[in-house]
Amino acid sequence: MSISDGISMGAEGMKCSLISREVIADSIELVARGNHFDALVCLSGCDKTNPGVVMALARLNIPGLALYGGSIAPGHLGDRDLTIQDVFEAVGAYSSGKISAEQFKAVENAACPGVGACGGQFTANTMSTAMEFLGISPMGSNGIPATVAEKDDAAFNAGKLVVELLRRDLRPSQILTRKAIENAIASVAATGGSTNAVLHLLAIAHEAGVELSIDDFDRISARTPLIADLKPGGRFVANDLYQAGGIQLVAKRLADAGLIHGDALTVTGKTIAEAAQATKETAGQEVVRPLSNPLKPTGGLVILRGNLAPEGCVVKVAGHERMIHRGPARVFDREEDAFQAVQKGQIKPNDVLVIRYEGPKGGPGMREMLGVTAALVGAGLGDSVALLTDGRFSGATHGLMAGHVAPEAAYGGPIAAVRDGDTIVFDIRARRLDVEISPQELSSRLRQWTPPPPRYTTGVMAKYAKLVSSASQGAVTN
């Protein structure tokens, strides 16, 4: 099963999205075990199906591989390439009077021209990239766009390859190693990928029995240059990357520079360094920079701690250069209230939006905040406000946004104690996220805090809320 983030975004249904990752993994595990499968090809095509199938492969540990359905082609409006990001940002632009209803409708009608997952280096394509770097998807297969004829060949070859994996008894436990997961983290950093990769790679590592910490993302990102000029922070879309040389071109750049573990094994039987050498770089392409001329010397992910995030939170810095922000808190206990405040023009430059009780347990389901973040950008506030939440962000989100704040509010994390008007400080260089109140005042507020009643008391949502771990551990349920 699959939940469409595009349909559920900005509504109650988005709470189902991350929960679906666990159900996807559970259902594949049950079908494979119940039917005594010898080997497995997992097909995926969206934000949660990608990590869900890899988690299932790790649990089952039978010969298998994953194949991603591919990215949508970009929409076109005049000389602009459009993605779903443009639609959500147009909401904010229309609400603030920057574009007309006719211009808004033109963006809506052009942005999504056909099948495939969202076209920027958003969560689906970020995890598609990570799957090739993990070695669980054949190098060069995932990056083929959904409507390109070569995708049929990739699918046919996946069928041949899984029989070879069974013959050789090559299992996911031999592929999903610590080295492979570090390679996947490097791919996210090098391509300015989605913050959701932190959650998903932590979960994959958990299923594979590989020790991984949220701080590993900061460490690996700090040594990995940002070399792919991809949306949301950059200029190009996934189809452009494919035409430039593909995901394997990024892998070749990093392998040649010794920035990934080139000896990590892939499902093809080759190491990732060997598999990456097959890339054909298009002359004159501008999508993937040489290591000598990166977009930024370090990657796109940073982990902040501080008195607001003792277990950490995630910020993507690929698309902006603001390193410090200090401003008054505007506190909201659910996403809808924050969105309405943006729509009504109640958010001012320098404000810090705090959206809480949207974490794995509190939401439940840790929904994405693209509606709010895109509306801020569309309203012209993207460079002057900041946002923090115990929820998640879409891969299309950009700006100074801290997600996965842990412990979450529903567990009595410090974010639950923030009040309107408190001064919040983001310090990216110092890796800090703090509220400027005394330790005594923070402790006093938390002592007075009482947990809110659960939003769901029966069914899968209630079950998930009882089982789910902290975002700092990947929001896993076992």
Coordinates of C-alpha atoms in Angstrom, one line a residue:
M1 CA 0.0 0.0 0.0
S2 CA 1.1 3.6 -0.4
I3 CA -0.1 7.0 0.8
S4 CA 0.3 9.9 -1.6
D5 CA 2.1 12.8 0.1
G6 CA 0.8 15.1 -2.7
I7 CA -2.8 14.3 -1.8
S8 CA -2.4 14.2 1.9
M9 CA 0.0 17.3 2.3
G10 CA -1.4 20.0 4.5
A11 CA -4.2 17.9 5.8
E12 CA -4.9 15.4 8.6
G13 CA -4.1 12.5 6.1
M14 CA -0.4 13.5 6.1
K15 CA -0.1 11.9 9.5
C16 CA -0.6 8.6 7.8
S17 CA 2.5 9.0 5.5
L18 CA 5.4 8.1 7.8
I19 CA 3.2 5.4 9.5
S20 CA 2.8 3.8 6.1
R21 CA 6.6 3.2 6.0
E22 CA 6.2 0.7 8.8
V23 CA 3.1 -0.9 7.3
I24 CA 4.9 -1.3 3.9
A25 CA 7.8 -3.0 5.6
D26 CA 5.5 -5.2 7.7
S27 CA 3.4 -6.2 4.8
I28 CA 6.3 -7.2 2.5
E29 CA 7.8 -9.2 5.4
L30 CA 4.6 -11.0 6.0
V31 CA 4.0 -11.8 2.3
A32 CA 7.6 -13.0 1.8
R33 CA 7.6 -15.2 4.9
G34 CA 4.1 -16.5 4.4
N35 CA 4.7 -17.6 0.9
H36 CA 8.2 -18.9 1.5
F37 CA 9.9 -16.7 -1.1
D38 CA 13.4 -17.7 -2.1
A39 CA 14.3 -14.2 -3.4
L40 CA 12.6 -10.9 -3.9
V41 CA 12.4 -7.8 -6.2
C42 CA 10.8 -4.9 -4.4
L43 CA 9.3 -2.1 -6.6
S44 CA 8.9 1.3 -5.1
G45 CA 8.0 4.7 -6.3
C46 CA 7.6 7.4 -3.6
D47 CA 8.8 8.8 -0.3
K48 CA 7.9 6.0 2.1
T49 CA 7.8 3.1 -0.3
N50 CA 11.6 3.6 -1.0
P51 CA 12.8 3.1 2.6
G52 CA 9.9 0.7 3.4
V53 CA 11.1 -1.8 0.8
V54 CA 14.7 -1.6 2.0
M55 CA 13.7 -2.1 5.6
A56 CA 11.8 -5.2 4.5
L57 CA 14.8 -6.6 2.6
A58 CA 17.0 -6.0 5.6
R59 CA 14.6 -7.9 7.9
L60 CA 14.0 -10.8 5.6
N61 CA 17.7 -11.1 4.5
I62 CA 16.8 -13.3 1.5
P63 CA 18.5 -12.5 -1.8
G64 CA 16.8 -9.4 -3.2
L65 CA 17.0 -6.0 -4.7
A66 CA 15.0 -2.8 -4.9
L67 CA 14.0 -0.9 -8.1
Y68 CA 12.6 2.6 -8.0
G69 CA 9.9 3.6 -10.5
G70 CA 11.5 6.9 -11.5
S71 CA 11.0 10.6 -11.4
I72 CA 8.3 12.6 -13.1
A73 CA 9.3 14.8 -16.0
P74 CA 9.4 18.6 -15.2
G75 CA 6.4 20.7 -16.1
H76 CA 6.9 23.7 -18.3
L77 CA 5.5 27.3 -18.0
G78 CA 7.2 29.6 -20.4
D79 CA 10.9 29.0 -20.0
R80 CA 10.5 27.6 -16.4
D81 CA 10.9 24.0 -15.3
L82 CA 8.2 23.3 -12.7
T83 CA 7.9 20.8 -9.9
I84 CA 5.4 20.3 -7.1
Q85 CA 7.5 22.7 -5.0
D86 CA 6.3 25.6 -7.3
V87 CA 2.7 24.8 -6.7
F88 CA 3.0 24.9 -2.9
E89 CA 5.0 28.2 -3.1
A90 CA 2.4 29.6 -5.5
V91 CA -0.1 29.1 -2.6
G92 CA 1.8 31.6 -0.5
A93 CA 2.4 34.0 -3.4
Y94 CA -1.3 34.0 -4.3
S95 CA -2.4 34.5 -0.7
S96 CA -0.1 37.5 -0.3
G97 CA -1.2 39.1 -3.5
K98 CA 2.0 38.5 -5.4
I99 CA 0.4 36.6 -8.2
S100 CA -3.1 36.5 -9.7
A101 CA -5.6 33.6 -9.6
E102 CA -4.9 33.1 -13.3
Q103 CA -1.2 32.8 -12.7
F104 CA -1.7 30.5 -9.8
K105 CA -3.9 28.2 -11.9
A106 CA -1.3 28.2 -14.7
V107 CA 1.3 26.9 -12.3
E108 CA -1.1 24.2 -11.0
N109 CA -2.0 23.1 -14.5
A110 CA 1.6 22.8 -15.7
A111 CA 3.6 21.5 -12.8
C112 CA 2.9 17.7 -13.0
P113 CA 2.7 16.6 -16.6
G114 CA 2.6 12.8 -16.1
V115 CA 3.6 9.8 -14.0
G116 CA 6.6 9.5 -11.7
A117 CA 7.6 10.7 -8.3
C118 CA 8.2 14.4 -7.4
G119 CA 10.9 15.8 -9.7
G120 CA 13.4 17.6 -7.5
Q121 CA 15.9 16.1 -5.1
F122 CA 13.0 15.8 -2.7
T123 CA 12.5 12.7 -0.5
A124 CA 11.7 10.2 -3.2
N125 CA 14.7 11.0 -5.4
T126 CA 16.9 11.5 -2.4
M127 CA 16.1 7.9 -1.2
S128 CA 16.4 6.6 -4.8
T129 CA 19.9 8.1 -4.8
A130 CA 20.6 6.6 -1.4
M131 CA 19.4 3.1 -2.6
E132 CA 22.0 3.1 -5.4
F133 CA 24.7 4.2 -2.9
L134 CA 23.6 1.5 -0.5
G135 CA 24.1 -1.0 -3.2
I136 CA 20.7 -2.5 -2.8
S137 CA 19.5 -1.0 -6.2
P138 CA 21.7 -1.7 -9.3
M139 CA 23.8 1.4 -10.1
G140 CA 22.2 3.3 -12.9
S141 CA 18.7 1.9 -12.6
N142 CA 16.9 4.1 -10.2
G143 CA 17.8 7.4 -11.8
I144 CA 16.2 6.5 -15.1
P145 CA 13.0 8.7 -15.2
A146 CA 9.6 7.1 -15.1
T147 CA 8.7 7.7 -18.7
V148 CA 12.0 7.0 -20.4
A149 CA 12.1 3.7 -22.4
E150 CA 15.3 2.5 -20.6
K151 CA 13.2 2.0 -17.5
D152 CA 11.7 -1.1 -19.1
D153 CA 15.2 -2.5 -19.6
A154 CA 16.1 -1.8 -16.0
A155 CA 13.0 -3.7 -14.9
F156 CA 13.8 -6.7 -17.1
N157 CA 17.4 -6.7 -15.9
A158 CA 16.2 -6.6 -12.3
G159 CA 14.4 -9.9 -13.0
K160 CA 17.5 -11.5 -14.4
L161 CA 19.7 -10.1 -11.6
V162 CA 17.5 -11.5 -8.7
V163 CA 17.9 -15.0 -10.1
E164 CA 21.7 -14.5 -10.1
L165 CA 21.5 -13.2 -6.5
L166 CA 19.7 -16.4 -5.5
R167 CA 22.2 -18.6 -7.4
R168 CA 25.1 -16.8 -5.6
D169 CA 23.2 -16.6 -2.3
L170 CA 24.1 -12.9 -2.0
R171 CA 22.0 -11.4 0.8
P172 CA 21.1 -7.9 2.0
S173 CA 23.2 -8.4 5.1
Q174 CA 26.3 -8.5 2.9
I175 CA 25.3 -5.3 1.2
L176 CA 23.6 -3.1 3.9
T177 CA 26.8 -2.7 6.0
R178 CA 28.1 0.3 7.9
K179 CA 30.2 1.3 4.9
A180 CA 27.1 1.2 2.6
I181 CA 25.1 3.4 5.0
E182 CA 27.9 5.9 5.3
N183 CA 28.0 6.0 1.5
A184 CA 24.3 6.7 1.4
I185 CA 24.6 9.5 3.9
A186 CA 27.4 11.0 1.7
S187 CA 25.1 10.8 -1.3
V188 CA 22.4 12.8 0.5
A189 CA 25.0 15.5 1.5
A190 CA 26.5 15.7 -1.9
T191 CA 23.1 16.2 -3.6
G192 CA 21.5 18.6 -1.1
G193 CA 18.9 15.8 -0.4
S194 CA 15.9 15.7 1.9
T195 CA 16.1 15.8 5.7
N196 CA 13.8 12.8 5.7
A197 CA 16.8 10.7 4.7
V198 CA 18.0 11.0 8.3
L199 CA 14.9 9.3 9.6
H200 CA 14.9 6.7 6.9
L201 CA 18.6 5.8 7.0
L202 CA 18.5 5.5 10.8
A203 CA 15.5 3.1 10.3
I204 CA 17.3 1.1 7.7
A205 CA 20.4 0.8 9.8
H206 CA 18.2 -0.4 12.7
E207 CA 16.7 -3.1 10.6
A208 CA 20.1 -4.1 9.3
G209 CA 21.6 -4.3 12.8
V210 CA 24.1 -1.5 12.0
E211 CA 25.0 1.0 14.7
L212 CA 24.2 4.5 13.5
S213 CA 23.8 7.8 15.3
I214 CA 22.1 11.0 14.3
D215 CA 25.5 12.7 14.8
D216 CA 27.0 10.5 12.0
F217 CA 25.1 12.6 9.5
D218 CA 26.7 15.8 10.6
R219 CA 30.2 14.2 10.6
I220 CA 29.8 12.8 7.1
S221 CA 28.1 15.9 5.7
A222 CA 30.9 18.1 7.1
R223 CA 33.5 16.2 4.9
T224 CA 31.3 15.8 1.8
P225 CA 31.1 18.7 -0.6
L226 CA 27.8 19.7 -2.2
I227 CA 28.3 19.0 -5.9
A228 CA 24.8 18.4 -7.4
D229 CA 22.9 21.6 -8.3
L230 CA 19.4 20.2 -7.7
K231 CA 16.1 21.6 -6.6
P232 CA 14.9 22.7 -4.0
G233 CA 18.1 24.6 -3.3
G234 CA 19.5 24.5 -6.8
R235 CA 18.6 24.9 -10.4
F236 CA 18.0 21.4 -11.9
V237 CA 15.6 18.5 -11.6
A238 CA 16.1 14.7 -11.6
N239 CA 15.7 14.4 -15.4
D240 CA 18.6 16.8 -15.8
L241 CA 20.7 14.7 -13.5
Y242 CA 19.9 11.6 -15.6
Q243 CA 20.9 13.4 -18.8
A244 CA 24.1 14.7 -17.3
G245 CA 25.3 11.2 -16.4
G246 CA 23.1 10.0 -13.6
I247 CA 23.4 9.1 -10.0
Q248 CA 26.5 7.1 -10.9
L249 CA 28.2 10.3 -12.0
V250 CA 27.8 11.6 -8.4
A251 CA 29.2 8.2 -7.2
K252 CA 32.2 8.4 -9.5
R253 CA 33.1 11.9 -8.3
L254 CA 32.9 10.8 -4.7
A255 CA 34.6 7.5 -5.2
D256 CA 37.5 9.0 -7.2
A257 CA 38.1 11.5 -4.4
G258 CA 38.0 8.8 -1.7
L259 CA 34.9 10.4 -0.1
I260 CA 32.9 7.1 -0.1
H261 CA 33.9 3.5 0.7
G262 CA 34.6 2.4 -2.8
D263 CA 35.0 -1.3 -1.8
A264 CA 31.3 -1.5 -0.6
L265 CA 29.5 -4.4 -2.4
T266 CA 26.4 -3.9 -4.5
V267 CA 23.7 -6.3 -5.8
T268 CA 25.5 -6.4 -9.2
G269 CA 28.4 -8.2 -7.6
K270 CA 30.6 -5.2 -8.3
T271 CA 31.9 -2.7 -5.7
I272 CA 30.3 0.7 -5.8
A273 CA 33.6 2.2 -7.2
E274 CA 33.6 -0.3 -10.0
A275 CA 29.9 0.2 -10.8
A276 CA 30.4 4.0 -10.9
Q277 CA 33.1 3.8 -13.5
A278 CA 30.5 2.9 -16.1
T279 CA 29.0 6.4 -16.1
K280 CA 29.1 8.5 -19.2
E281 CA 29.3 12.2 -18.4
T282 CA 27.6 14.5 -20.9
A283 CA 30.0 17.1 -22.2
G284 CA 29.2 20.6 -20.9
Q285 CA 26.7 19.5 -18.3
E286 CA 26.3 21.8 -15.3
V287 CA 24.3 19.6 -13.0
V288 CA 27.1 17.8 -11.2
R289 CA 30.1 20.0 -10.4
P290 CA 33.7 18.8 -10.3
L291 CA 35.1 18.4 -6.8
S292 CA 37.4 21.3 -7.5
N293 CA 34.4 23.6 -7.9
P294 CA 31.7 22.5 -5.5
L295 CA 28.5 24.5 -4.8
K296 CA 29.6 24.4 -1.1
P297 CA 32.6 22.8 0.5
T298 CA 30.4 20.8 2.9
G299 CA 27.2 18.9 2.5
G300 CA 23.6 19.9 3.1
L301 CA 22.8 18.4 6.5
V302 CA 23.6 19.6 9.9
I303 CA 22.6 18.4 13.3
L304 CA 21.8 21.0 16.0
R305 CA 21.6 20.4 19.7
G306 CA 20.9 22.8 22.5
N307 CA 18.4 23.4 25.3
L308 CA 15.6 23.0 22.8
A309 CA 16.9 19.8 21.2
P310 CA 18.9 17.7 23.6
E311 CA 18.6 14.7 21.3
G312 CA 19.2 16.7 18.2
C313 CA 17.3 18.2 15.3
V314 CA 18.0 18.3 11.5
V315 CA 18.6 21.4 9.4
K316 CA 19.3 21.4 5.6
V317 CA 21.6 24.3 4.6
A318 CA 22.1 23.5 1.0
G319 CA 19.8 26.2 -0.3
H320 CA 20.7 29.2 1.9
E321 CA 23.6 30.8 3.7
R322 CA 22.0 32.2 6.8
M323 CA 24.1 30.9 9.7
I324 CA 22.5 32.7 12.7
H325 CA 18.9 33.7 13.4
R326 CA 17.6 35.3 16.6
G327 CA 13.9 36.1 16.9
P328 CA 10.7 35.9 18.9
A329 CA 8.8 32.6 19.1
R330 CA 5.3 32.3 17.5
V331 CA 4.0 29.1 19.0
F332 CA 1.4 26.7 17.4
D333 CA 0.3 23.4 18.7
R334 CA -0.7 22.0 15.3
E335 CA 0.2 22.7 11.6
E336 CA -3.2 24.1 10.6
D337 CA -3.0 27.0 13.0
A338 CA 0.5 27.9 11.8
F339 CA -0.7 27.8 8.2
Q340 CA -3.6 30.1 8.9
A341 CA -1.3 32.6 10.6
V342 CA 0.8 32.7 7.4
Q343 CA -2.2 33.0 5.2
K344 CA -3.6 35.9 7.2
G345 CA -0.3 37.8 7.1
Q346 CA 0.2 37.4 10.9
I347 CA 3.9 36.2 10.6
K348 CA 6.4 39.0 10.4
P349 CA 10.1 39.2 9.4
N350 CA 12.4 37.8 12.1
D351 CA 9.7 35.6 13.7
V352 CA 10.5 32.0 14.6
L353 CA 7.5 29.7 14.1
V354 CA 7.3 26.8 16.6
I355 CA 5.0 24.0 15.5
R356 CA 4.8 21.2 18.1
Y357 CA 2.8 18.1 19.1
E358 CA 3.4 17.0 15.5
G359 CA 6.2 14.4 16.3
P360 CA 6.1 10.7 15.8
K361 CA 4.0 10.1 19.0
G362 CA 2.3 13.5 19.3
G363 CA 1.0 13.8 15.7
P364 CA 0.9 10.9 15.6
G365 CA 2.9 10.2 12.4
M366 CA 5.2 13.3 12.3
R367 CA 3.6 14.9 9.2
E368 CA 5.5 17.1 6.8
M369 CA 5.1 20.9 6.9
L370 CA 5.5 21.7 3.2
G371 CA 2.2 23.7 3.2
V372 CA 3.6 26.1 5.9
T373 CA 7.2 26.3 4.7
A374 CA 6.2 26.8 1.0
A375 CA 3.6 29.4 2.0
L376 CA 6.3 31.3 3.9
V377 CA 8.6 31.3 0.8
G378 CA 5.7 32.3 -1.5
A379 CA 4.8 35.2 0.8
G380 CA 8.4 36.5 0.6
L381 CA 9.3 35.5 4.2
G382 CA 11.7 32.6 3.3
D383 CA 14.8 34.6 4.0
S384 CA 13.6 36.5 7.1
V385 CA 11.9 33.9 9.3
A386 CA 12.9 30.6 10.8
L387 CA 10.8 27.6 11.8
L388 CA 11.3 24.6 14.2
T389 CA 9.1 21.6 14.7
D390 CA 9.1 18.1 16.2
G391 CA 7.4 17.2 12.9
R392 CA 9.1 16.7 9.5
F393 CA 9.7 18.7 6.3
S394 CA 9.1 17.7 2.7
G395 CA 12.2 17.3 0.6
A396 CA 10.9 20.4 -1.3
T397 CA 11.3 22.6 1.8
H398 CA 14.0 25.2 1.9
G399 CA 14.9 28.0 4.2
L400 CA 16.1 28.0 7.8
M401 CA 13.9 25.2 9.1
A402 CA 14.8 22.8 11.9
G403 CA 12.8 19.5 11.9
H404 CA 12.8 16.3 14.0
V405 CA 13.3 18.3 17.2
A406 CA 13.8 15.7 19.9
P407 CA 12.6 14.8 22.5
E408 CA 9.2 15.8 21.0
A409 CA 6.6 17.8 22.8
A410 CA 4.4 14.8 23.4
Y411 CA 7.2 13.2 25.5
G412 CA 7.7 16.4 27.5
G413 CA 10.7 17.6 25.4
P414 CA 11.8 21.3 25.9
I415 CA 9.9 22.4 22.8
A416 CA 6.7 21.9 25.0
A417 CA 7.9 24.7 27.3
V418 CA 8.3 27.4 24.7
R419 CA 6.0 30.4 25.0
D420 CA 5.0 33.1 22.6
G421 CA 7.6 35.9 22.6
D422 CA 10.5 33.7 24.0
T423 CA 13.7 34.5 22.1
I424 CA 14.9 31.5 19.9
V425 CA 18.4 31.4 18.6
F426 CA 19.6 29.3 15.6
D427 CA 23.4 29.1 15.5
I428 CA 24.4 26.8 12.6
R429 CA 28.1 27.1 13.0
A430 CA 28.0 26.3 16.7
R431 CA 25.4 23.6 16.0
R432 CA 23.0 25.0 18.6
L433 CA 19.3 25.6 18.9
D434 CA 18.3 27.4 22.1
V435 CA 15.6 29.3 23.8
E436 CA 16.9 32.2 25.8
I437 CA 15.5 31.4 29.2
S438 CA 17.3 30.3 32.3
P439 CA 17.7 26.5 33.1
Q440 CA 15.7 27.1 36.2
E441 CA 12.8 28.7 34.2
L442 CA 12.9 25.9 31.6
S443 CA 12.8 23.2 34.4
S444 CA 10.0 25.0 36.1
R445 CA 7.9 25.2 33.0
L446 CA 8.4 21.5 32.2
R447 CA 7.5 20.5 35.8
Q448 CA 4.1 22.3 35.3
W449 CA 3.6 20.6 31.9
T450 CA 1.0 17.9 31.5
P451 CA 0.7 15.7 28.4
P452 CA -2.2 16.3 26.1
P453 CA -4.7 13.5 25.6
P454 CA -3.9 11.3 22.6
R455 CA -5.4 12.4 19.3
Y456 CA -6.4 8.8 18.4
T457 CA -7.4 6.1 20.9
T458 CA -8.0 3.2 18.6
G459 CA -6.7 1.7 15.4
V460 CA -3.4 1.9 13.6
M461 CA -2.7 5.6 14.6
A462 CA -3.1 4.7 18.4
K463 CA -1.0 1.6 18.0
Y464 CA 1.8 3.5 16.2
A465 CA 1.8 6.3 18.9
K466 CA 2.3 3.7 21.6
L467 CA 5.1 1.9 19.8
V468 CA 7.1 4.6 18.0
S469 CA 10.6 5.6 19.0
S470 CA 12.1 9.1 19.0
A471 CA 12.9 10.8 15.7
S472 CA 16.6 10.7 16.8
Q473 CA 16.3 6.9 16.5
G474 CA 14.5 6.9 13.2
A475 CA 10.9 6.7 14.4
V476 CA 11.0 3.0 14.3
T477 CA 8.3 0.8 15.9
N478 CA 10.3 -2.3 17.0

